[in-house]
Amino acid sequence: MIWTDVLALIVVYIYVAAIFVIAEKVLKAKPEVSRKFLHIMVGNMIFAMPFFSDPWVMVWFLTLPITIALFFLTEYSPIKIENSVTESGHALGLFFYAGIWTVLIAIFSNHLWIVALAIVPMVYGDGFAALIGQKFGRVKYKVFGGEKSLEGSLTMFVVTTVMSVFVWMVFLTIGYPMPNFNLAAILGISAVATICEALSYGGIDNLTVPALTSILYYLVTITL
């Protein structure tokens, strides 16, 4: 680990801590909004990934510690810590959210752009889909006991597509090794991610959506 990794860790930790404070204190009156605010804003860490010289620095000193910390905020923790963020949503949702970062970075340490694109639908797509669906969702449908809205699902697809293009362009611009831009792959995988989210419920989508998305990007851009 070199000094740039230390600096990157400090910056990210300060950023994440600030987001948690805002979500817990400032937005406490609206716990669901607070949870999605945290969900979306913490996801911006994907833009810090290329600045680490060794991806495993992120695993050992960032994503894994955060995953462990979030477990202690769940109802399954042996230590009970009251908070409005995790209590407003699914018991293990944020724990899965952090855990999948750890798993994906460990697996795709040589292709961090896959990690970034796999995180996009979970962070931005699902985050905005929930906010839009709850406020403007009129056409409801149920899958496996979970209620979704057509407006939310459409938001998931559009936001995932737009942000995937944006993330791809950012990684290209900063010089990170990337395959040729593939809009067809982005559109197709964004659609699959949207369907996967619709079929998942209870916070499990924080695992299923990034896992499936990462596999598809690997298959489409690396093996084919």
PDB file of C-alpha atoms in Angstrom:
ATOM      1  CA  MET A   1       0.000   0.000   0.000  1.00  0.00           C
ATOM      2  CA  ILE A   2       1.453   3.374  -1.037  1.00  0.00           C
ATOM      3  CA  TRP A   3       0.689   6.902   0.113  1.00  0.00           C
ATOM      4  CA  THR A   4      -1.876   7.472  -2.649  1.00  0.00           C
ATOM      5  CA  ASP A   5      -3.869   4.489  -1.319  1.00  0.00           C
ATOM      6  CA  VAL A   6      -3.740   5.956   2.177  1.00  0.00           C
ATOM      7  CA  LEU A   7      -4.935   9.313   0.868  1.00  0.00           C
ATOM      8  CA  ALA A   8      -7.724   7.672  -1.127  1.00  0.00           C
ATOM      9  CA  LEU A   9      -8.826   5.701   1.948  1.00  0.00           C
ATOM     10  CA  ILE A  10      -8.897   8.848   4.093  1.00  0.00           C
ATOM     11  CA  VAL A  11     -10.964  10.741   1.522  1.00  0.00           C
ATOM     12  CA  VAL A  12     -13.443   7.898   1.068  1.00  0.00           C
ATOM     13  CA  TYR A  13     -13.835   7.306   4.810  1.00  0.00           C
ATOM     14  CA  ILE A  14     -14.481  11.004   5.427  1.00  0.00           C
ATOM     15  CA  TYR A  15     -17.024  11.018   2.604  1.00  0.00           C
ATOM     16  CA  VAL A  16     -18.832   7.885   3.839  1.00  0.00           C
ATOM     17  CA  ALA A  17     -18.861   9.136   7.441  1.00  0.00           C
ATOM     18  CA  ALA A  18     -20.366  12.442   6.331  1.00  0.00           C
ATOM     19  CA  ILE A  19     -23.066  10.637   4.341  1.00  0.00           C
ATOM     20  CA  PHE A  20     -23.944   8.440   7.331  1.00  0.00           C
ATOM     21  CA  VAL A  21     -24.185  11.468   9.614  1.00  0.00           C
ATOM     22  CA  ILE A  22     -26.456  13.299   7.172  1.00  0.00           C
ATOM     23  CA  ALA A  23     -28.618  10.196   6.646  1.00  0.00           C
ATOM     24  CA  GLU A  24     -28.922   9.502  10.378  1.00  0.00           C
ATOM     25  CA  LYS A  25     -29.313  13.033  11.741  1.00  0.00           C
ATOM     26  CA  VAL A  26     -30.500  15.459   9.094  1.00  0.00           C
ATOM     27  CA  LEU A  27     -32.914  13.096   7.342  1.00  0.00           C
ATOM     28  CA  LYS A  28     -34.042  11.229  10.464  1.00  0.00           C
ATOM     29  CA  ALA A  29     -37.618  12.479  10.097  1.00  0.00           C
ATOM     30  CA  LYS A  30     -37.900  10.615   6.779  1.00  0.00           C
ATOM     31  CA  PRO A  31     -36.242   7.226   7.338  1.00  0.00           C
ATOM     32  CA  GLU A  32     -37.086   5.765   3.921  1.00  0.00           C
ATOM     33  CA  VAL A  33     -35.661   8.806   2.130  1.00  0.00           C
ATOM     34  CA  SER A  34     -32.686   8.646   4.486  1.00  0.00           C
ATOM     35  CA  ARG A  35     -32.011   5.032   3.581  1.00  0.00           C
ATOM     36  CA  LYS A  36     -32.186   5.661  -0.162  1.00  0.00           C
ATOM     37  CA  PHE A  37     -30.063   8.798   0.191  1.00  0.00           C
ATOM     38  CA  LEU A  38     -27.422   6.646   1.864  1.00  0.00           C
ATOM     39  CA  HIS A  39     -27.960   3.923  -0.740  1.00  0.00           C
ATOM     40  CA  ILE A  40     -27.283   6.292  -3.635  1.00  0.00           C
ATOM     41  CA  MET A  41     -24.627   8.590  -2.200  1.00  0.00           C
ATOM     42  CA  VAL A  42     -22.364   5.873  -0.807  1.00  0.00           C
ATOM     43  CA  GLY A  43     -22.472   4.294  -4.242  1.00  0.00           C
ATOM     44  CA  ASN A  44     -20.423   7.186  -5.570  1.00  0.00           C
ATOM     45  CA  MET A  45     -17.408   5.286  -4.209  1.00  0.00           C
ATOM     46  CA  ILE A  46     -17.222   3.549  -7.582  1.00  0.00           C
ATOM     47  CA  PHE A  47     -15.532   6.675  -8.923  1.00  0.00           C
ATOM     48  CA  ALA A  48     -12.752   6.298  -6.338  1.00  0.00           C
ATOM     49  CA  MET A  49     -11.885   2.724  -7.295  1.00  0.00           C
ATOM     50  CA  PRO A  50      -9.501   3.515 -10.191  1.00  0.00           C
ATOM     51  CA  PHE A  51      -7.359   5.659  -7.883  1.00  0.00           C
ATOM     52  CA  PHE A  52      -6.300   2.718  -5.708  1.00  0.00           C
ATOM     53  CA  SER A  53      -3.041   1.131  -6.817  1.00  0.00           C
ATOM     54  CA  ASP A  54      -4.087  -2.209  -5.317  1.00  0.00           C
ATOM     55  CA  PRO A  55      -7.791  -3.214  -5.321  1.00  0.00           C
ATOM     56  CA  TRP A  56      -7.214  -5.404  -2.270  1.00  0.00           C
ATOM     57  CA  VAL A  57      -6.545  -2.262  -0.247  1.00  0.00           C
ATOM     58  CA  MET A  58     -10.222  -1.448  -0.750  1.00  0.00           C
ATOM     59  CA  VAL A  59     -11.257  -4.933   0.347  1.00  0.00           C
ATOM     60  CA  TRP A  60      -9.211  -5.122   3.555  1.00  0.00           C
ATOM     61  CA  PHE A  61      -9.423  -1.501   4.648  1.00  0.00           C
ATOM     62  CA  LEU A  62     -12.721  -0.241   3.215  1.00  0.00           C
ATOM     63  CA  THR A  63     -15.490  -2.528   1.994  1.00  0.00           C
ATOM     64  CA  LEU A  64     -14.922  -5.434   4.399  1.00  0.00           C
ATOM     65  CA  PRO A  65     -14.763  -3.230   7.537  1.00  0.00           C
ATOM     66  CA  ILE A  66     -17.885  -1.370   6.410  1.00  0.00           C
ATOM     67  CA  THR A  67     -19.651  -4.694   5.778  1.00  0.00           C
ATOM     68  CA  ILE A  68     -18.812  -5.868   9.290  1.00  0.00           C
ATOM     69  CA  ALA A  69     -19.901  -2.528  10.775  1.00  0.00           C
ATOM     70  CA  LEU A  70     -23.234  -2.690   8.958  1.00  0.00           C
ATOM     71  CA  PHE A  71     -23.861  -6.190  10.268  1.00  0.00           C
ATOM     72  CA  PHE A  72     -23.766  -4.765  13.784  1.00  0.00           C
ATOM     73  CA  LEU A  73     -26.562  -2.385  12.777  1.00  0.00           C
ATOM     74  CA  THR A  74     -28.883  -5.250  11.842  1.00  0.00           C
ATOM     75  CA  GLU A  75     -31.302  -7.064  14.107  1.00  0.00           C
ATOM     76  CA  TYR A  76     -29.068 -10.127  13.907  1.00  0.00           C
ATOM     77  CA  SER A  77     -26.198  -8.359  15.649  1.00  0.00           C
ATOM     78  CA  PRO A  78     -25.251  -9.549  19.163  1.00  0.00           C
ATOM     79  CA  ILE A  79     -24.809  -5.861  19.989  1.00  0.00           C
ATOM     80  CA  LYS A  80     -27.970  -3.788  19.635  1.00  0.00           C
ATOM     81  CA  ILE A  81     -27.377  -0.340  18.171  1.00  0.00           C
ATOM     82  CA  GLU A  82     -30.414   1.850  17.570  1.00  0.00           C
ATOM     83  CA  ASN A  83     -30.437   3.690  14.258  1.00  0.00           C
ATOM     84  CA  SER A  84     -33.074   4.919  11.848  1.00  0.00           C
ATOM     85  CA  VAL A  85     -31.251   4.027   8.633  1.00  0.00           C
ATOM     86  CA  THR A  86     -31.190   0.230   8.727  1.00  0.00           C
ATOM     87  CA  GLU A  87     -34.371  -0.030  10.781  1.00  0.00           C
ATOM     88  CA  SER A  88     -36.344   1.758   8.068  1.00  0.00           C
ATOM     89  CA  GLY A  89     -35.649  -0.891   5.463  1.00  0.00           C
ATOM     90  CA  HIS A  90     -34.886  -4.580   5.121  1.00  0.00           C
ATOM     91  CA  ALA A  91     -32.922  -6.035   8.004  1.00  0.00           C
ATOM     92  CA  LEU A  92     -29.958  -7.161   5.913  1.00  0.00           C
ATOM     93  CA  GLY A  93     -30.324  -4.844   2.917  1.00  0.00           C
ATOM     94  CA  LEU A  94     -27.408  -2.522   3.673  1.00  0.00           C
ATOM     95  CA  PHE A  95     -25.294  -5.446   4.892  1.00  0.00           C
ATOM     96  CA  PHE A  96     -25.797  -7.162   1.524  1.00  0.00           C
ATOM     97  CA  TYR A  97     -25.164  -3.805  -0.162  1.00  0.00           C
ATOM     98  CA  ALA A  98     -21.688  -3.503   1.361  1.00  0.00           C
ATOM     99  CA  GLY A  99     -20.916  -7.210   1.191  1.00  0.00           C
ATOM    100  CA  ILE A 100     -21.381  -7.459  -2.563  1.00  0.00           C
ATOM    101  CA  TRP A 101     -18.786  -4.714  -3.072  1.00  0.00           C
ATOM    102  CA  THR A 102     -16.272  -6.849  -1.172  1.00  0.00           C
ATOM    103  CA  VAL A 103     -17.063  -9.982  -3.159  1.00  0.00           C
ATOM    104  CA  LEU A 104     -17.031  -8.280  -6.570  1.00  0.00           C
ATOM    105  CA  ILE A 105     -13.778  -6.388  -5.979  1.00  0.00           C
ATOM    106  CA  ALA A 106     -12.135  -9.623  -4.818  1.00  0.00           C
ATOM    107  CA  ILE A 107     -13.347 -11.516  -7.897  1.00  0.00           C
ATOM    108  CA  PHE A 108     -12.841  -8.790 -10.518  1.00  0.00           C
ATOM    109  CA  SER A 109      -9.776  -7.087  -9.053  1.00  0.00           C
ATOM    110  CA  ASN A 110      -8.258  -6.872 -12.541  1.00  0.00           C
ATOM    111  CA  HIS A 111     -11.452  -5.524 -14.106  1.00  0.00           C
ATOM    112  CA  LEU A 112     -12.735  -2.897 -11.687  1.00  0.00           C
ATOM    113  CA  TRP A 113     -14.872  -1.359 -14.414  1.00  0.00           C
ATOM    114  CA  ILE A 114     -17.012  -4.524 -14.237  1.00  0.00           C
ATOM    115  CA  VAL A 115     -17.454  -3.933 -10.521  1.00  0.00           C
ATOM    116  CA  ALA A 116     -18.458  -0.324 -11.166  1.00  0.00           C
ATOM    117  CA  LEU A 117     -20.992  -1.238 -13.854  1.00  0.00           C
ATOM    118  CA  ALA A 118     -22.382  -4.068 -11.716  1.00  0.00           C
ATOM    119  CA  ILE A 119     -22.886  -1.680  -8.813  1.00  0.00           C
ATOM    120  CA  VAL A 120     -24.679   0.931 -10.949  1.00  0.00           C
ATOM    121  CA  PRO A 121     -28.119  -0.766 -11.094  1.00  0.00           C
ATOM    122  CA  MET A 122     -28.054  -1.458  -7.356  1.00  0.00           C
ATOM    123  CA  VAL A 123     -26.954   2.046  -6.406  1.00  0.00           C
ATOM    124  CA  TYR A 124     -28.568   4.399  -8.883  1.00  0.00           C
ATOM    125  CA  GLY A 125     -31.160   2.273 -10.658  1.00  0.00           C
ATOM    126  CA  ASP A 126     -32.757   0.703  -7.593  1.00  0.00           C
ATOM    127  CA  GLY A 127     -32.250   3.825  -5.479  1.00  0.00           C
ATOM    128  CA  PHE A 128     -34.099   6.166  -7.803  1.00  0.00           C
ATOM    129  CA  ALA A 129     -36.641   3.493  -8.758  1.00  0.00           C
ATOM    130  CA  ALA A 130     -37.724   3.234  -5.125  1.00  0.00           C
ATOM    131  CA  LEU A 131     -38.031   6.990  -4.699  1.00  0.00           C
ATOM    132  CA  ILE A 132     -39.933   7.522  -7.959  1.00  0.00           C
ATOM    133  CA  GLY A 133     -42.047   4.406  -7.526  1.00  0.00           C
ATOM    134  CA  GLN A 134     -43.177   5.375  -4.047  1.00  0.00           C
ATOM    135  CA  LYS A 135     -44.084   8.922  -5.030  1.00  0.00           C
ATOM    136  CA  PHE A 136     -45.421   8.516  -8.544  1.00  0.00           C
ATOM    137  CA  GLY A 137     -46.073   4.790  -8.923  1.00  0.00           C
ATOM    138  CA  ARG A 138     -49.631   4.181 -10.057  1.00  0.00           C
ATOM    139  CA  VAL A 139     -49.432   0.932 -12.023  1.00  0.00           C
ATOM    140  CA  LYS A 140     -48.678  -1.729  -9.432  1.00  0.00           C
ATOM    141  CA  TYR A 141     -47.742  -5.365  -9.918  1.00  0.00           C
ATOM    142  CA  LYS A 142     -46.739  -8.162  -7.562  1.00  0.00           C
ATOM    143  CA  VAL A 143     -43.998 -10.745  -8.040  1.00  0.00           C
ATOM    144  CA  PHE A 144     -43.349 -13.429  -5.392  1.00  0.00           C
ATOM    145  CA  GLY A 145     -45.219 -11.404  -2.810  1.00  0.00           C
ATOM    146  CA  GLY A 146     -43.303  -8.184  -3.389  1.00  0.00           C
ATOM    147  CA  GLU A 147     -45.141  -5.152  -4.789  1.00  0.00           C
ATOM    148  CA  LYS A 148     -43.484  -3.073  -7.503  1.00  0.00           C
ATOM    149  CA  SER A 149     -44.636  -0.291  -9.796  1.00  0.00           C
ATOM    150  CA  LEU A 150     -44.265   0.024 -13.537  1.00  0.00           C
ATOM    151  CA  GLU A 151     -43.053   3.613 -13.087  1.00  0.00           C
ATOM    152  CA  GLY A 152     -40.364   2.432 -10.670  1.00  0.00           C
ATOM    153  CA  SER A 153     -39.199  -0.337 -12.982  1.00  0.00           C
ATOM    154  CA  LEU A 154     -39.002   2.035 -15.954  1.00  0.00           C
ATOM    155  CA  THR A 155     -37.006   4.438 -13.802  1.00  0.00           C
ATOM    156  CA  MET A 156     -34.665   1.589 -12.876  1.00  0.00           C
ATOM    157  CA  PHE A 157     -34.018   0.777 -16.535  1.00  0.00           C
ATOM    158  CA  VAL A 158     -33.520   4.377 -17.676  1.00  0.00           C
ATOM    159  CA  VAL A 159     -31.322   5.442 -14.760  1.00  0.00           C
ATOM    160  CA  THR A 160     -29.250   2.249 -14.966  1.00  0.00           C
ATOM    161  CA  THR A 161     -28.678   2.760 -18.680  1.00  0.00           C
ATOM    162  CA  VAL A 162     -27.771   6.448 -18.399  1.00  0.00           C
ATOM    163  CA  MET A 163     -25.467   5.972 -15.404  1.00  0.00           C
ATOM    164  CA  SER A 164     -23.804   2.931 -16.971  1.00  0.00           C
ATOM    165  CA  VAL A 165     -22.925   5.015 -20.029  1.00  0.00           C
ATOM    166  CA  PHE A 166     -21.673   7.801 -17.769  1.00  0.00           C
ATOM    167  CA  VAL A 167     -19.522   5.465 -15.643  1.00  0.00           C
ATOM    168  CA  TRP A 168     -18.102   3.792 -18.759  1.00  0.00           C
ATOM    169  CA  MET A 169     -17.157   7.207 -20.171  1.00  0.00           C
ATOM    170  CA  VAL A 170     -15.594   8.329 -16.876  1.00  0.00           C
ATOM    171  CA  PHE A 171     -13.395   5.237 -16.673  1.00  0.00           C
ATOM    172  CA  LEU A 172     -12.371   5.699 -20.301  1.00  0.00           C
ATOM    173  CA  THR A 173     -11.607   9.383 -19.762  1.00  0.00           C
ATOM    174  CA  ILE A 174      -9.291   8.792 -16.802  1.00  0.00           C
ATOM    175  CA  GLY A 175      -7.419   6.162 -18.782  1.00  0.00           C
ATOM    176  CA  TYR A 176      -8.587   2.997 -17.036  1.00  0.00           C
ATOM    177  CA  PRO A 177      -8.194  -0.077 -19.338  1.00  0.00           C
ATOM    178  CA  MET A 178     -11.610  -0.686 -20.849  1.00  0.00           C
ATOM    179  CA  PRO A 179     -13.059  -2.635 -23.787  1.00  0.00           C
ATOM    180  CA  ASN A 180     -14.623  -0.735 -26.667  1.00  0.00           C
ATOM    181  CA  PHE A 181     -17.805   1.083 -25.712  1.00  0.00           C
ATOM    182  CA  ASN A 182     -20.800  -1.215 -26.218  1.00  0.00           C
ATOM    183  CA  LEU A 183     -24.194   0.487 -25.979  1.00  0.00           C
ATOM    184  CA  ALA A 184     -26.053  -2.675 -26.994  1.00  0.00           C
ATOM    185  CA  ALA A 185     -24.509  -4.539 -24.051  1.00  0.00           C
ATOM    186  CA  ILE A 186     -25.445  -1.735 -21.674  1.00  0.00           C
ATOM    187  CA  LEU A 187     -29.056  -1.659 -22.869  1.00  0.00           C
ATOM    188  CA  GLY A 188     -29.449  -5.429 -22.713  1.00  0.00           C
ATOM    189  CA  ILE A 189     -27.802  -5.850 -19.322  1.00  0.00           C
ATOM    190  CA  SER A 190     -29.726  -2.887 -17.899  1.00  0.00           C
ATOM    191  CA  ALA A 191     -32.965  -4.582 -18.981  1.00  0.00           C
ATOM    192  CA  VAL A 192     -31.922  -7.866 -17.364  1.00  0.00           C
ATOM    193  CA  ALA A 193     -30.928  -6.027 -14.172  1.00  0.00           C
ATOM    194  CA  THR A 194     -34.373  -4.381 -14.104  1.00  0.00           C
ATOM    195  CA  ILE A 195     -36.123  -7.744 -14.451  1.00  0.00           C
ATOM    196  CA  CYS A 196     -33.875  -9.250 -11.780  1.00  0.00           C
ATOM    197  CA  GLU A 197     -34.734  -6.423  -9.386  1.00  0.00           C
ATOM    198  CA  ALA A 198     -38.438  -6.934 -10.047  1.00  0.00           C
ATOM    199  CA  LEU A 199     -38.119 -10.638  -9.225  1.00  0.00           C
ATOM    200  CA  SER A 200     -36.141 -10.003  -6.031  1.00  0.00           C
ATOM    201  CA  TYR A 201     -37.517  -8.746  -2.737  1.00  0.00           C
ATOM    202  CA  GLY A 202     -36.634  -8.377   0.912  1.00  0.00           C
ATOM    203  CA  GLY A 203     -33.278  -6.732   0.295  1.00  0.00           C
ATOM    204  CA  ILE A 204     -31.890  -9.735  -1.607  1.00  0.00           C
ATOM    205  CA  ASP A 205     -31.751  -7.610  -4.775  1.00  0.00           C
ATOM    206  CA  ASN A 206     -28.639  -5.983  -3.310  1.00  0.00           C
ATOM    207  CA  LEU A 207     -26.967  -9.336  -3.948  1.00  0.00           C
ATOM    208  CA  THR A 208     -28.757 -10.738  -6.991  1.00  0.00           C
ATOM    209  CA  VAL A 209     -28.685  -7.654  -9.219  1.00  0.00           C
ATOM    210  CA  PRO A 210     -24.942  -6.821  -8.945  1.00  0.00           C
ATOM    211  CA  ALA A 211     -23.966 -10.509  -9.083  1.00  0.00           C
ATOM    212  CA  LEU A 212     -25.958 -11.176 -12.264  1.00  0.00           C
ATOM    213  CA  THR A 213     -24.882  -7.888 -13.855  1.00  0.00           C
ATOM    214  CA  SER A 214     -21.189  -8.556 -13.226  1.00  0.00           C
ATOM    215  CA  ILE A 215     -21.424 -12.033 -14.716  1.00  0.00           C
ATOM    216  CA  LEU A 216     -23.162 -10.710 -17.828  1.00  0.00           C
ATOM    217  CA  TYR A 217     -20.601  -7.939 -18.386  1.00  0.00           C
ATOM    218  CA  TYR A 218     -17.797 -10.459 -17.981  1.00  0.00           C
ATOM    219  CA  LEU A 219     -19.380 -12.876 -20.448  1.00  0.00           C
ATOM    220  CA  VAL A 220     -20.268 -10.229 -23.018  1.00  0.00           C
ATOM    221  CA  THR A 221     -17.092  -8.122 -22.942  1.00  0.00           C
ATOM    222  CA  ILE A 222     -14.321 -10.474 -21.813  1.00  0.00           C
ATOM    223  CA  THR A 223     -15.110 -14.002 -22.961  1.00  0.00           C
ATOM    224  CA  LEU A 224     -16.956 -13.299 -26.228  1.00  0.00           C
TER     225      LEU A 224
END
